[in-house]
Short mmCIF file of C-alpha atoms and ligand atoms in Angstrom, two decimals:
data_model
loop_
_atom_site.label_atom_id
_atom_site.label_comp_id
_atom_site.label_asym_id
_atom_site.label_seq_id
_atom_site.Cartn_x
_atom_site.Cartn_y
_atom_site.Cartn_z
CA MET A 10 -0.14 0.04 0.02
CA TYR A 11 2.92 2.14 0.36
CA THR A 12 5.43 3.33 -2.41
CA GLU A 13 8.64 2.10 -2.74
CA LYS A 14 9.76 6.00 -1.38
CA VAL A 15 7.70 5.74 1.44
CA MET A 16 9.23 2.60 2.78
CA ASP A 17 12.53 4.18 2.20
CA HIS A 18 12.38 7.16 4.27
CA PHE A 19 10.28 4.98 7.06
CA SER A 20 12.78 2.56 7.28
CA ASN A 21 15.77 4.57 7.42
CA PRO A 22 14.58 8.75 7.97
CA ARG A 23 16.56 11.01 7.47
CA ASN A 24 17.55 13.48 10.42
CA VAL A 25 15.86 12.07 13.01
CA GLY A 26 16.67 13.76 16.32
CA GLU A 27 16.49 17.06 18.28
CA ILE A 28 18.56 20.27 18.11
CA GLU A 29 19.98 21.71 20.66
CA ASN A 30 18.88 25.53 20.86
CA PRO A 31 17.43 25.02 18.14
CA ASP A 32 16.05 28.59 16.92
CA GLY A 33 12.58 27.33 16.19
CA VAL A 34 10.14 24.57 17.29
CA GLY A 35 6.91 22.99 16.05
CA GLU A 36 4.67 20.55 17.21
CA VAL A 37 1.26 19.16 15.55
CA GLY A 38 -1.01 16.31 16.50
CA ASN A 39 -2.13 14.98 18.90
CA ALA A 40 -2.20 11.71 20.73
CA SER A 41 -6.15 10.94 19.87
CA CYS A 42 -5.56 10.63 16.30
CA GLY A 43 -1.85 8.81 16.59
CA ASP A 44 -0.12 11.04 15.46
CA ILE A 45 2.33 13.65 16.98
CA MET A 46 5.02 15.38 14.74
CA LYS A 47 8.21 17.93 16.12
CA ILE A 48 10.35 19.78 14.15
CA PHE A 49 13.90 21.49 14.92
CA LEU A 50 15.09 24.05 13.72
CA LYS A 51 18.54 26.00 13.26
CA VAL A 52 18.13 29.34 11.28
CA GLU A 53 21.19 31.68 9.70
CA ASN A 54 20.49 34.70 7.68
CA ASN A 55 16.97 33.78 6.82
CA ILE A 56 18.14 29.81 5.43
CA ILE A 57 17.22 27.15 6.87
CA GLN A 58 20.46 25.14 7.72
CA ASP A 59 19.40 21.92 9.59
CA VAL A 60 15.96 20.44 10.43
CA LYS A 61 15.56 17.44 12.63
CA PHE A 62 12.41 15.47 14.10
CA LYS A 63 10.67 13.50 16.24
CA THR A 64 7.72 11.67 15.03
CA PHE A 65 5.32 9.42 17.13
CA GLY A 66 2.84 7.96 14.23
CA CYS A 67 2.10 5.39 11.40
CA GLY A 68 4.55 4.84 8.37
CA ALA A 69 3.02 7.63 6.41
CA ALA A 70 4.02 9.83 9.42
CA ILE A 71 7.51 8.64 9.97
CA ALA A 72 7.89 9.22 6.38
CA THR A 73 6.48 12.67 5.60
CA SER A 74 8.08 14.12 8.52
CA SER A 75 12.11 12.77 6.89
CA MET A 76 11.01 14.25 3.30
CA VAL A 77 9.94 17.19 4.88
CA THR A 78 13.15 18.03 6.97
CA GLU A 79 15.02 17.23 3.46
CA LEU A 80 12.81 18.92 1.35
CA ALA A 81 13.34 22.05 3.68
CA ILE A 82 17.44 21.75 4.01
CA GLY A 83 18.99 25.22 2.66
CA LYS A 84 15.35 26.87 1.43
CA THR A 85 14.75 30.53 2.94
CA LEU A 86 12.20 30.93 5.37
CA GLU A 87 9.56 32.09 2.59
CA GLU A 88 10.68 28.85 0.12
CA ALA A 89 10.12 26.66 3.27
CA LEU A 90 6.52 28.29 3.96
CA GLU A 91 5.78 27.11 0.23
CA LEU A 92 5.64 23.93 1.17
CA THR A 93 2.39 21.78 1.30
CA ASN A 94 1.26 18.94 3.06
CA ALA A 95 0.45 17.65 -0.57
CA ALA A 96 3.43 18.90 -2.05
CA VAL A 97 5.46 16.96 0.76
CA ALA A 98 3.40 13.36 -0.84
CA GLU A 99 3.81 14.40 -3.73
CA ALA A 100 7.52 13.93 -3.22
CA LEU A 101 6.97 10.47 -1.65
CA ASP A 102 5.31 9.25 -4.91
CA GLY A 103 1.96 9.87 -2.99
CA LEU A 104 0.30 7.91 -0.05
CA PRO A 105 -2.78 5.86 0.51
CA PRO A 106 -6.14 7.88 0.18
CA ALA A 107 -6.74 7.11 4.13
CA LYS A 108 -3.52 8.42 5.37
CA MET A 109 -3.35 11.85 3.27
CA HIS A 110 -5.63 13.43 5.72
CA CYS A 111 -4.40 12.07 9.16
CA SER A 112 -1.20 11.60 8.81
CA ASN A 113 0.28 14.04 6.40
CA LEU A 114 1.09 17.04 8.90
CA ALA A 115 5.02 17.11 7.73
CA ALA A 116 4.82 20.74 6.00
CA ASP A 117 2.17 22.14 8.82
CA ALA A 118 4.27 20.90 11.95
CA LEU A 119 7.71 23.20 9.65
CA HIS A 120 5.69 26.09 9.27
CA GLU A 121 4.44 25.68 13.08
CA ALA A 122 8.65 25.81 13.80
CA ILE A 123 9.23 28.80 11.33
CA LYS A 124 6.32 30.08 13.31
CA ASN A 125 7.64 30.28 16.63
CA TYR A 126 11.74 30.43 15.33
CA LYS A 127 9.21 34.36 13.68
CA GLU A 128 8.33 34.70 16.91
CA SER A 129 10.54 34.49 18.78
CA GLY A 130 12.16 37.36 17.70
CA GLN A 131 15.61 36.63 15.84
CA MET B 6 -2.26 -36.30 9.96
CA LYS B 7 1.58 -34.55 10.84
CA PRO B 8 3.42 -34.61 7.74
CA ALA B 9 0.05 -32.69 6.33
CA ARG B 10 0.73 -30.15 8.16
CA LEU B 11 4.73 -29.99 8.75
CA LEU B 12 4.57 -29.60 4.66
CA ASN B 13 1.97 -27.21 4.68
CA GLU B 14 4.55 -25.30 7.80
CA ILE B 15 7.14 -25.68 4.82
CA SER B 16 5.13 -23.93 1.94
CA LEU B 17 3.90 -20.97 5.09
CA SER B 18 7.89 -20.56 5.60
CA LEU B 19 8.78 -19.90 2.14
CA LYS B 20 11.26 -17.24 1.29
CA TYR B 21 9.92 -13.46 0.25
CA MET B 22 10.85 -10.50 -0.60
CA SER B 23 10.14 -7.99 2.40
CA PRO B 24 9.01 -3.98 1.55
CA GLY B 25 12.78 -3.31 2.39
CA GLY B 26 14.53 -5.57 0.10
CA MET B 27 15.56 -8.19 2.57
CA THR B 28 14.77 -11.57 2.08
CA VAL B 29 13.12 -12.96 4.81
CA LYS B 30 11.34 -15.97 6.33
CA HIS B 31 7.96 -15.69 6.79
CA ILE B 32 6.25 -16.05 10.14
CA TYR B 33 2.17 -15.33 10.57
CA MET B 34 1.43 -14.75 14.11
CA ASP B 35 -2.29 -13.36 13.24
CA TYR B 36 -4.40 -16.30 13.53
CA ASN B 37 -7.33 -14.54 15.20
CA ALA B 38 -7.43 -12.54 11.31
CA THR B 39 -7.85 -15.60 9.63
CA THR B 40 -6.25 -19.32 9.46
CA PRO B 41 -4.14 -21.19 6.67
CA LEU B 42 -6.46 -24.00 4.93
CA ARG B 43 -5.30 -27.36 6.47
CA PRO B 44 -4.17 -29.86 4.17
CA GLU B 45 -6.80 -31.97 5.11
CA ALA B 46 -9.77 -29.45 4.44
CA LEU B 47 -8.38 -29.12 1.23
CA ASP B 48 -7.99 -32.01 0.20
CA ALA B 49 -11.52 -33.01 1.46
CA LEU B 50 -12.74 -30.20 -0.46
CA LEU B 51 -11.77 -30.66 -3.74
CA PRO B 52 -13.84 -33.47 -5.18
CA TYR B 53 -16.56 -30.91 -4.78
CA LEU B 54 -14.88 -28.18 -6.63
CA LYS B 55 -14.39 -30.95 -10.01
CA GLU B 56 -16.75 -34.08 -9.99
CA ASP B 57 -19.02 -34.07 -7.01
CA PHE B 58 -20.20 -30.77 -8.40
CA GLY B 59 -24.21 -31.57 -8.10
CA ASN B 60 -26.30 -28.94 -6.04
CA PRO B 61 -27.92 -30.74 -3.13
CA SER B 62 -31.34 -30.30 -2.82
CA SER B 63 -31.40 -32.08 -6.43
CA VAL B 64 -32.78 -35.47 -6.44
CA HIS B 65 -31.03 -37.21 -9.02
CA TRP B 66 -27.64 -38.30 -9.03
CA ALA B 67 -25.50 -35.59 -8.58
CA GLY B 68 -27.51 -33.93 -5.90
CA ARG B 69 -27.34 -37.30 -4.36
CA ALA B 70 -23.41 -37.56 -3.95
CA VAL B 71 -23.29 -34.18 -2.22
CA SER B 72 -25.99 -33.73 -0.33
CA GLY B 73 -24.84 -36.58 2.30
CA ALA B 74 -21.29 -34.59 2.59
CA VAL B 75 -23.07 -31.88 3.29
CA GLU B 76 -25.20 -33.59 6.37
CA LYS B 77 -22.44 -35.09 7.52
CA ALA B 78 -20.54 -31.94 7.70
CA ARG B 79 -23.33 -30.67 9.85
CA GLU B 80 -22.85 -33.48 12.20
CA GLN B 81 -19.43 -32.30 12.33
CA VAL B 82 -20.17 -28.88 13.52
CA ALA B 83 -22.96 -30.07 16.05
CA ARG B 84 -20.56 -32.12 17.26
CA LEU B 85 -17.76 -29.60 18.64
CA ILE B 86 -20.51 -27.39 20.31
CA ASN B 87 -22.49 -29.98 21.50
CA CYS B 88 -25.88 -30.26 19.95
CA SER B 89 -27.65 -31.97 17.32
CA ALA B 90 -27.34 -31.42 13.54
CA ALA B 91 -30.89 -30.42 12.82
CA GLU B 92 -29.64 -26.70 15.58
CA ILE B 93 -26.80 -26.47 12.72
CA VAL B 94 -27.61 -24.01 9.90
CA PHE B 95 -24.84 -23.53 6.95
CA VAL B 96 -24.28 -18.95 6.58
CA SER B 97 -21.57 -17.85 4.48
CA CYS B 98 -19.02 -15.93 6.89
CA GLY B 99 -19.80 -15.07 10.79
CA THR B 100 -20.53 -11.73 10.27
CA GLU B 101 -23.88 -13.40 8.54
CA GLY B 102 -24.40 -15.22 11.40
CA ASP B 103 -24.58 -12.66 14.15
CA ASN B 104 -26.06 -10.30 11.28
CA PHE B 105 -28.69 -13.37 11.37
CA ALA B 106 -28.88 -14.09 15.12
CA ILE B 107 -29.31 -10.74 16.24
CA LYS B 108 -31.77 -9.16 13.91
CA GLY B 109 -33.47 -12.56 13.32
CA THR B 110 -34.23 -12.65 17.05
CA ALA B 111 -35.43 -8.74 17.11
CA GLU B 112 -38.28 -9.14 14.08
CA ALA B 113 -39.38 -12.97 15.85
CA LEU B 114 -39.88 -11.04 18.68
CA ARG B 115 -40.69 -7.76 18.18
CA ALA B 116 -44.03 -8.16 19.92
CA LYS B 117 -42.24 -9.35 23.45
CA GLY B 118 -40.19 -6.68 23.70
CA ASP B 119 -37.85 -3.94 22.33
CA HIS B 120 -34.92 -3.95 24.24
CA ILE B 121 -31.40 -5.56 23.63
CA ILE B 122 -28.33 -6.05 25.54
CA THR B 123 -25.12 -6.51 24.87
CA THR B 124 -20.83 -4.99 25.57
CA THR B 125 -19.07 -2.42 23.97
CA VAL B 126 -15.94 -4.61 23.30
CA GLU B 127 -18.32 -6.81 20.50
CA HIS B 128 -17.43 -7.30 16.98
CA PRO B 129 -18.47 -4.87 14.52
CA ALA B 130 -20.06 -7.59 13.18
CA VAL B 131 -22.76 -8.05 16.36
CA LEU B 132 -22.26 -3.87 17.50
CA ALA B 133 -23.30 -2.79 13.67
CA SER B 134 -26.46 -5.03 14.00
CA CYS B 135 -26.96 -3.20 16.91
CA GLN B 136 -26.70 0.13 16.12
CA ALA B 137 -29.11 -0.67 13.26
CA LEU B 138 -32.09 -2.53 15.09
CA GLU B 139 -31.54 1.04 17.52
CA LYS B 140 -32.33 2.98 14.39
CA GLN B 141 -35.53 1.04 13.59
CA GLY B 142 -36.35 1.79 17.29
CA PHE B 143 -35.20 -1.13 19.14
CA ARG B 144 -33.16 -0.23 22.38
CA VAL B 145 -29.36 -1.28 22.97
CA THR B 146 -27.88 -1.55 26.55
CA TYR B 147 -23.74 -1.94 25.74
CA LEU B 148 -22.08 -3.29 29.04
CA ASP B 149 -19.12 -1.85 30.22
CA VAL B 150 -15.78 -4.35 30.62
CA ASP B 151 -13.45 -3.13 33.46
CA ALA B 152 -9.48 -3.10 32.50
CA ASP B 153 -8.84 -6.07 31.63
CA GLY B 154 -11.68 -5.62 29.37
CA MET B 155 -14.19 -8.54 31.68
CA LEU B 156 -17.62 -8.38 32.15
CA ASP B 157 -19.45 -7.52 35.15
CA LEU B 158 -22.31 -10.15 35.54
CA GLN B 159 -23.67 -8.01 38.21
CA ALA B 160 -24.59 -5.28 36.12
CA LEU B 161 -25.53 -7.70 32.82
CA GLU B 162 -28.31 -8.51 35.74
CA GLN B 163 -29.36 -5.23 36.19
CA ALA B 164 -29.79 -4.54 32.47
CA ILE B 165 -32.63 -7.01 32.48
CA GLU B 166 -36.18 -5.66 31.64
CA GLU B 167 -39.28 -6.95 31.56
CA LYS B 168 -39.03 -6.00 27.71
CA THR B 169 -35.51 -7.69 27.19
CA ILE B 170 -35.38 -10.15 24.40
CA LEU B 171 -31.90 -10.70 23.41
CA ILE B 172 -28.35 -11.17 25.41
CA SER B 173 -25.53 -11.17 22.98
CA ILE B 174 -22.27 -11.44 24.58
CA MET B 175 -19.04 -12.79 22.84
CA TRP B 176 -17.44 -16.07 24.14
CA GLY B 177 -13.82 -14.81 23.29
CA ASN B 178 -12.58 -11.48 22.13
CA ASN B 179 -10.60 -11.20 18.76
CA GLU B 180 -8.38 -8.27 19.83
CA THR B 181 -7.34 -9.15 23.67
CA GLY B 182 -8.59 -12.50 23.73
CA THR B 183 -9.80 -12.52 26.64
CA VAL B 184 -12.55 -14.71 27.97
CA PHE B 185 -16.21 -14.15 29.09
CA PRO B 186 -17.78 -16.29 31.58
CA ILE B 187 -20.24 -17.72 29.14
CA GLU B 188 -21.84 -20.31 31.52
CA GLU B 189 -22.84 -17.62 33.61
CA VAL B 190 -24.55 -15.59 31.90
CA GLY B 191 -25.98 -18.56 30.04
CA HIS B 192 -27.64 -19.20 33.18
CA ILE B 193 -28.47 -15.75 33.98
CA ALA B 194 -30.10 -15.83 30.79
CA ARG B 195 -32.23 -18.97 31.37
CA LYS B 196 -32.88 -17.44 34.96
CA TYR B 197 -35.09 -14.30 33.42
CA LYS B 198 -35.76 -16.70 29.94
CA VAL B 199 -34.27 -14.27 27.76
CA ARG B 200 -32.98 -15.80 24.74
CA PHE B 201 -28.86 -15.58 24.25
CA HIS B 202 -26.93 -15.42 21.56
CA THR B 203 -23.43 -15.51 21.59
CA ASP B 204 -20.08 -14.95 18.84
CA ALA B 205 -17.70 -18.22 19.48
CA VAL B 206 -15.61 -17.49 16.14
CA GLN B 207 -13.00 -16.84 18.67
CA ALA B 208 -13.50 -19.88 21.07
CA ALA B 209 -14.51 -22.09 18.89
CA GLY B 210 -11.38 -25.00 18.52
CA LYS B 211 -9.24 -23.58 21.37
CA ILE B 212 -11.54 -23.44 23.69
CA PRO B 213 -14.31 -26.52 25.06
CA VAL B 214 -17.79 -24.73 23.53
CA ASP B 215 -21.01 -26.66 24.90
CA VAL B 216 -24.00 -25.00 24.03
CA GLN B 217 -25.80 -27.01 26.84
CA SER B 218 -23.98 -26.77 29.61
CA ALA B 219 -23.47 -22.74 29.23
CA ASN B 220 -27.52 -22.46 28.52
CA VAL B 221 -26.90 -21.00 24.79
CA ASP B 222 -29.50 -20.23 22.32
CA LEU B 223 -27.59 -19.40 19.20
CA LEU B 224 -24.21 -19.42 18.31
CA VAL B 225 -21.61 -18.49 15.37
CA LEU B 226 -19.00 -20.12 13.71
CA SER B 227 -16.46 -18.47 11.25
CA GLY B 228 -14.62 -21.36 9.05
CA HIS B 229 -11.90 -19.48 8.11
CA LYS B 230 -10.27 -18.66 11.73
CA ILE B 231 -10.61 -22.45 12.19
CA GLY B 232 -8.84 -23.67 9.21
CA ALA B 233 -11.42 -24.24 6.77
CA PRO B 234 -12.08 -21.45 3.66
CA LYS B 235 -13.07 -18.12 3.66
CA GLY B 236 -16.57 -17.44 3.25
CA VAL B 237 -18.45 -20.07 5.62
CA GLY B 238 -19.84 -20.20 9.32
CA ALA B 239 -22.98 -21.42 11.02
CA LEU B 240 -25.27 -20.63 13.33
CA TYR B 241 -26.53 -22.58 15.93
CA ILE B 242 -30.35 -21.84 16.54
CA ARG B 243 -31.38 -23.61 19.16
CA LYS B 244 -35.02 -25.85 18.50
CA GLY B 245 -37.94 -24.11 19.04
CA SER B 246 -36.18 -20.69 19.01
CA ARG B 247 -38.09 -18.58 16.59
CA MET B 248 -36.37 -16.45 14.07
CA VAL B 249 -36.90 -14.77 10.98
CA SER B 250 -34.71 -15.75 8.09
CA LEU B 251 -32.19 -12.64 7.14
CA LEU B 252 -32.00 -14.47 3.31
CA HIS B 253 -35.16 -15.31 1.62
CA GLY B 254 -35.17 -17.85 -0.48
CA GLY B 255 -35.39 -21.75 -1.58
CA HIS B 256 -36.01 -23.86 0.86
CA GLN B 257 -32.72 -24.40 1.53
CA GLU B 258 -31.59 -25.32 5.24
CA ARG B 259 -35.15 -25.87 6.59
CA ASN B 260 -36.28 -22.24 5.06
CA ARG B 261 -34.07 -20.34 7.87
CA ARG B 262 -30.81 -19.53 4.73
CA GLY B 263 -32.17 -20.13 1.05
CA GLY B 264 -29.56 -20.15 -0.82
CA THR B 265 -27.66 -23.20 -3.23
CA HIS B 266 -25.19 -24.47 -0.72
CA ASN B 267 -21.42 -23.71 -0.99
CA VAL B 268 -20.39 -27.47 -0.50
CA ALA B 269 -17.17 -27.65 -1.00
CA SER B 270 -16.69 -25.02 2.01
CA ILE B 271 -19.06 -26.77 4.09
CA VAL B 272 -17.51 -30.15 3.58
CA ALA B 273 -14.09 -28.10 4.84
CA PHE B 274 -15.40 -26.59 7.50
CA GLY B 275 -17.26 -29.78 8.58
CA LEU B 276 -13.96 -31.55 8.59
CA ALA B 277 -12.02 -28.33 9.99
CA CYS B 278 -14.57 -28.59 13.17
CA GLU B 279 -14.29 -32.69 13.89
CA LEU B 280 -10.08 -31.84 13.80
CA ALA B 281 -10.21 -28.81 15.97
CA GLY B 282 -11.99 -30.97 17.89
CA ALA B 283 -10.10 -33.81 18.22
CA GLU B 284 -7.14 -31.63 18.81
CA LEU B 285 -8.28 -29.25 20.97
CA GLU B 286 -6.95 -30.03 24.38
CA ALA B 287 -2.96 -30.77 22.90
CA ASN B 288 -3.31 -27.57 20.99
CA TYR B 289 -4.92 -25.48 23.63
CA HIS B 290 -1.81 -26.74 25.97
CA ARG B 291 0.75 -26.26 22.95
CA VAL B 292 0.17 -22.99 21.79
CA LYS B 293 -0.55 -21.61 25.64
CA ALA B 294 2.97 -22.51 25.86
CA LEU B 295 4.15 -20.70 23.02
CA ARG B 296 2.16 -17.65 23.82
CA ASP B 297 3.16 -17.50 27.91
CA ARG B 298 6.79 -17.75 26.29
CA LEU B 299 6.45 -14.85 23.99
CA GLU B 300 4.06 -12.88 26.70
CA ARG B 301 7.36 -13.69 29.70
CA GLY B 302 9.98 -12.26 26.57
CA ILE B 303 8.33 -9.35 26.04
CA LEU B 304 7.56 -8.36 29.64
CA SER B 305 11.01 -9.11 30.57
CA SER B 306 13.12 -7.35 28.03
CA ILE B 307 11.02 -4.84 27.13
CA THR B 308 10.51 -1.67 29.88
CA GLU B 309 7.12 -0.06 29.62
CA VAL B 310 5.14 -2.33 28.10
CA LYS B 311 1.26 -3.07 29.01
CA LEU B 312 -0.81 -5.96 28.82
CA ASN B 313 -4.09 -5.49 27.45
CA GLY B 314 -6.85 -8.19 27.94
CA HIS B 315 -7.47 -10.21 30.98
CA PRO B 316 -3.93 -11.97 32.53
CA GLU B 317 -5.55 -15.34 32.90
CA LYS B 318 -8.76 -15.34 31.79
CA ARG B 319 -7.67 -15.64 27.66
CA LEU B 320 -7.85 -16.89 24.64
CA PRO B 321 -4.57 -19.49 24.40
CA GLY B 322 -3.09 -17.73 21.86
CA THR B 323 -3.77 -14.47 22.13
CA LEU B 324 -1.26 -11.60 23.28
CA ASN B 325 -2.27 -8.37 23.56
CA VAL B 326 0.36 -5.50 24.48
CA SER B 327 0.78 -2.01 24.05
CA PHE B 328 4.76 -0.30 24.01
CA SER B 329 4.49 3.21 25.55
CA TYR B 330 5.37 6.22 23.23
CA ILE B 331 5.22 4.28 19.65
CA GLU B 332 2.53 3.77 17.55
CA GLY B 333 0.88 0.19 16.12
CA GLU B 334 1.67 0.78 12.32
CA SER B 335 4.49 1.63 12.68
CA LEU B 336 5.76 -1.71 14.85
CA LEU B 337 3.55 -3.63 12.53
CA LEU B 338 5.43 -2.56 9.06
CA ASN B 339 8.88 -3.11 10.95
CA LEU B 340 8.13 -6.50 11.98
CA ASP B 341 6.46 -6.80 8.54
CA MET B 342 10.04 -6.23 7.04
CA LYS B 343 11.88 -8.83 9.38
CA GLY B 344 8.68 -11.36 7.90
CA ILE B 345 6.26 -11.47 10.37
CA ALA B 346 2.78 -10.97 10.77
CA ALA B 347 0.85 -9.56 13.24
CA SER B 348 -1.70 -6.71 13.60
CA SER B 349 -2.44 -3.68 15.38
CA GLY B 350 -5.58 -1.47 17.13
CA SER B 351 -3.92 1.88 15.86
CA ALA B 352 -6.66 3.91 13.59
CA CYS B 353 -4.17 3.40 10.98
CA THR B 354 -4.86 0.01 10.52
CA SER B 355 -8.18 0.02 11.68
CA GLY B 356 -9.25 1.86 8.51
CA SER B 357 -10.65 4.93 10.80
CA LEU B 358 -9.09 7.17 12.75
CA GLU B 359 -10.20 6.39 16.01
CA PRO B 360 -8.03 3.68 17.59
CA SER B 361 -9.71 0.62 18.70
CA HIS B 362 -13.55 0.26 20.38
CA VAL B 363 -11.92 -2.45 22.28
CA MET B 364 -9.04 -0.57 23.75
CA GLY B 365 -11.50 2.27 24.09
CA ALA B 366 -14.36 0.75 26.57
CA MET B 367 -11.14 -0.69 28.50
CA GLY B 368 -10.52 2.46 29.47
CA VAL B 369 -6.83 2.35 27.56
CA ASP B 370 -5.12 5.83 27.35
CA VAL B 371 -5.56 7.08 23.71
CA ALA B 372 -1.95 6.90 22.91
CA LEU B 373 -1.29 3.11 24.15
CA ALA B 374 -4.37 2.53 21.89
CA HIS B 375 -2.69 3.87 19.01
CA SER B 376 0.54 1.73 19.86
CA SER B 377 -1.56 -1.54 20.80
CA THR B 378 -0.48 -4.73 19.19
CA ARG B 379 -1.65 -8.29 18.74
CA PHE B 380 0.32 -11.74 18.19
CA SER B 381 -2.53 -14.39 18.05
CA LEU B 382 0.05 -17.74 17.70
CA GLY B 383 -1.64 -21.19 16.15
CA PRO B 384 -1.02 -24.80 16.46
CA ASP B 385 1.57 -24.33 13.27
CA ASN B 386 3.58 -21.70 15.84
CA THR B 387 7.20 -22.89 16.93
CA GLU B 388 8.85 -22.25 19.47
CA GLU B 389 11.91 -20.77 17.15
CA GLU B 390 9.31 -18.38 15.81
CA ILE B 391 8.90 -16.61 19.17
CA ASP B 392 12.22 -16.71 20.09
CA TYR B 393 13.06 -15.27 16.56
CA LEU B 394 10.43 -12.47 17.31
CA LEU B 395 11.72 -12.09 20.39
CA GLU B 396 14.85 -11.16 19.23
CA ILE B 397 13.83 -8.90 17.42
CA LEU B 398 11.33 -7.13 18.61
CA PRO B 399 13.89 -5.12 21.65
CA PRO B 400 15.83 -3.12 19.16
CA ILE B 401 12.80 -2.29 17.15
CA VAL B 402 10.73 -0.95 19.56
CA GLN B 403 13.70 0.74 20.71
CA ARG B 404 14.61 2.24 17.75
CA LEU B 405 11.23 3.73 16.90
CA ARG B 406 11.04 5.16 21.06
CA GLU B 407 14.63 7.26 19.81
CA MET B 408 12.07 8.46 17.45
CA SER B 409 9.14 9.10 19.61
CA PRO B 410 8.47 13.01 20.91
CA LEU B 411 6.51 11.19 23.26
CA TYR B 412 10.02 9.54 25.43
CA ASN B 413 12.36 11.12 27.61
CA LYS B 414 15.43 8.64 28.28
C1 PLP C 7 -15.68 -12.44 17.11
C2 PLP C 7 -15.17 -11.97 15.64
N1 PLP C 7 -16.72 -12.16 15.64
C3 PLP C 7 -17.25 -12.37 14.27
C4 PLP C 7 -16.57 -12.77 12.73
C5 PLP C 7 -16.60 -12.28 11.85
O1 PLP C 7 -16.39 -13.31 11.02
P1 PLP C 7 -16.03 -13.59 9.40
O2 PLP C 7 -15.56 -13.25 9.27
O3 PLP C 7 -16.53 -14.99 9.07
O4 PLP C 7 -17.78 -12.88 8.68
C6 PLP C 7 -14.52 -12.38 13.47
C7 PLP C 7 -14.17 -12.80 12.83
O5 PLP C 7 -13.37 -11.54 11.82
C8 PLP C 7 -14.49 -12.57 14.48
O6 PLP C 7 -13.51 -12.49 14.90
#
């Protein structure tokens, strides 16, 4: 049911972990829906230098988290804000229909982290 | 019998490509979902897909050749649950049996009353049938269970009213394996003269099931949980119980269920019931020993694991556990990559947005419900398979925990 790319990112997730003293942190989801994604950012000169994630969730949740970190690194904050959940799913060659809503929140988590960075006044 | 079983085991374990691309051995630990077809059942059914193709309702040679086989199967099924053959109605699956039992009673006894009692942890075949009746004006009491998934008999007794026409309470739970005190339920039902239906799809063939000693009036079986094909089952209807049919049609099954018999599957189902009865005690001890080995191994090698279901009153092969901080589907996918087939109560695997209703009914914390993982073992599993699972499981759990924002080392 999952594409090869999803299985690749699920079994070898990129950028797992936390960043010490991150510039921004974003979290979406909750335990009741079964998915929680947390994104940590390092920003320099308006460019995302590093992203790490921690995720509680199904295969799609872990794969989209991993993919969004790859897509975001090196982007400006403006570019990163334009990344959508749909674009993340597309980069994984698609997700099963049932997963498009519940487990496809990685871009939202990234946007939350950027918002947190901006609000913390840096 | 043994050599055939062994062959089956080997063919089940053929090498295959996992989703991750590595070659791994297949290990099946999802017997509550379905079971492999028993080789003996396959041998028994094949003639009925070939030369013995007749319709058992026909009077000519072709019909006569198979009607005896259907009647023999009826006796084999009846013997497993200690009823008479005439009380067995063949149906297309367990789901049909539950629908028939509940809706067929509701319609037949409508003039007597409009109240049904069931539990919050039934299979969807029962719950959805009850909900459908609620839309037609019936009232349904859903009895709660405690943290172990156990039923409160006092609450059952208190729920019975003048207008109660049916008690529908399952024998063994498919998710947790918790076994309800069915003899006591039957005793209460008899005392208040209320008809008693039990879904014994998971219990039959695994633990003793006797409709006489338990005072059961309606009981449902499904072939594919005991080594027969998918798409065949039986409803036991105690003699004298008035029922309205679900499938109106021809005169098959003494007018109780229309439709030409699924002869081949019925023959296999009959044999599977006979074999399950003959092997019940040996399989019970064998499977329970494997399950206990797995349970002990998991609880001693992994921290923060919760057992879901009753610690003792449980089907021999079922183990349902929640591993804190991780979600069930991601665990299943990791196990699948290592060749192991299990199942989970997480929303992601149920096809809904909610985790298992059984976990919810037991008051399991919602994150732990999403993490619930069911290993259900059968007679073909081996100690080596259990030990292999115990070897690969702790590192998988640890890796997923380290990825989880809920986990603080
Ligand atoms: C307890 C229980 N009842 C009913 C059913 C439905 O049986 P079937 O798959 O034959 O419709 C199942 C199987 O999923 C079950 O476990």
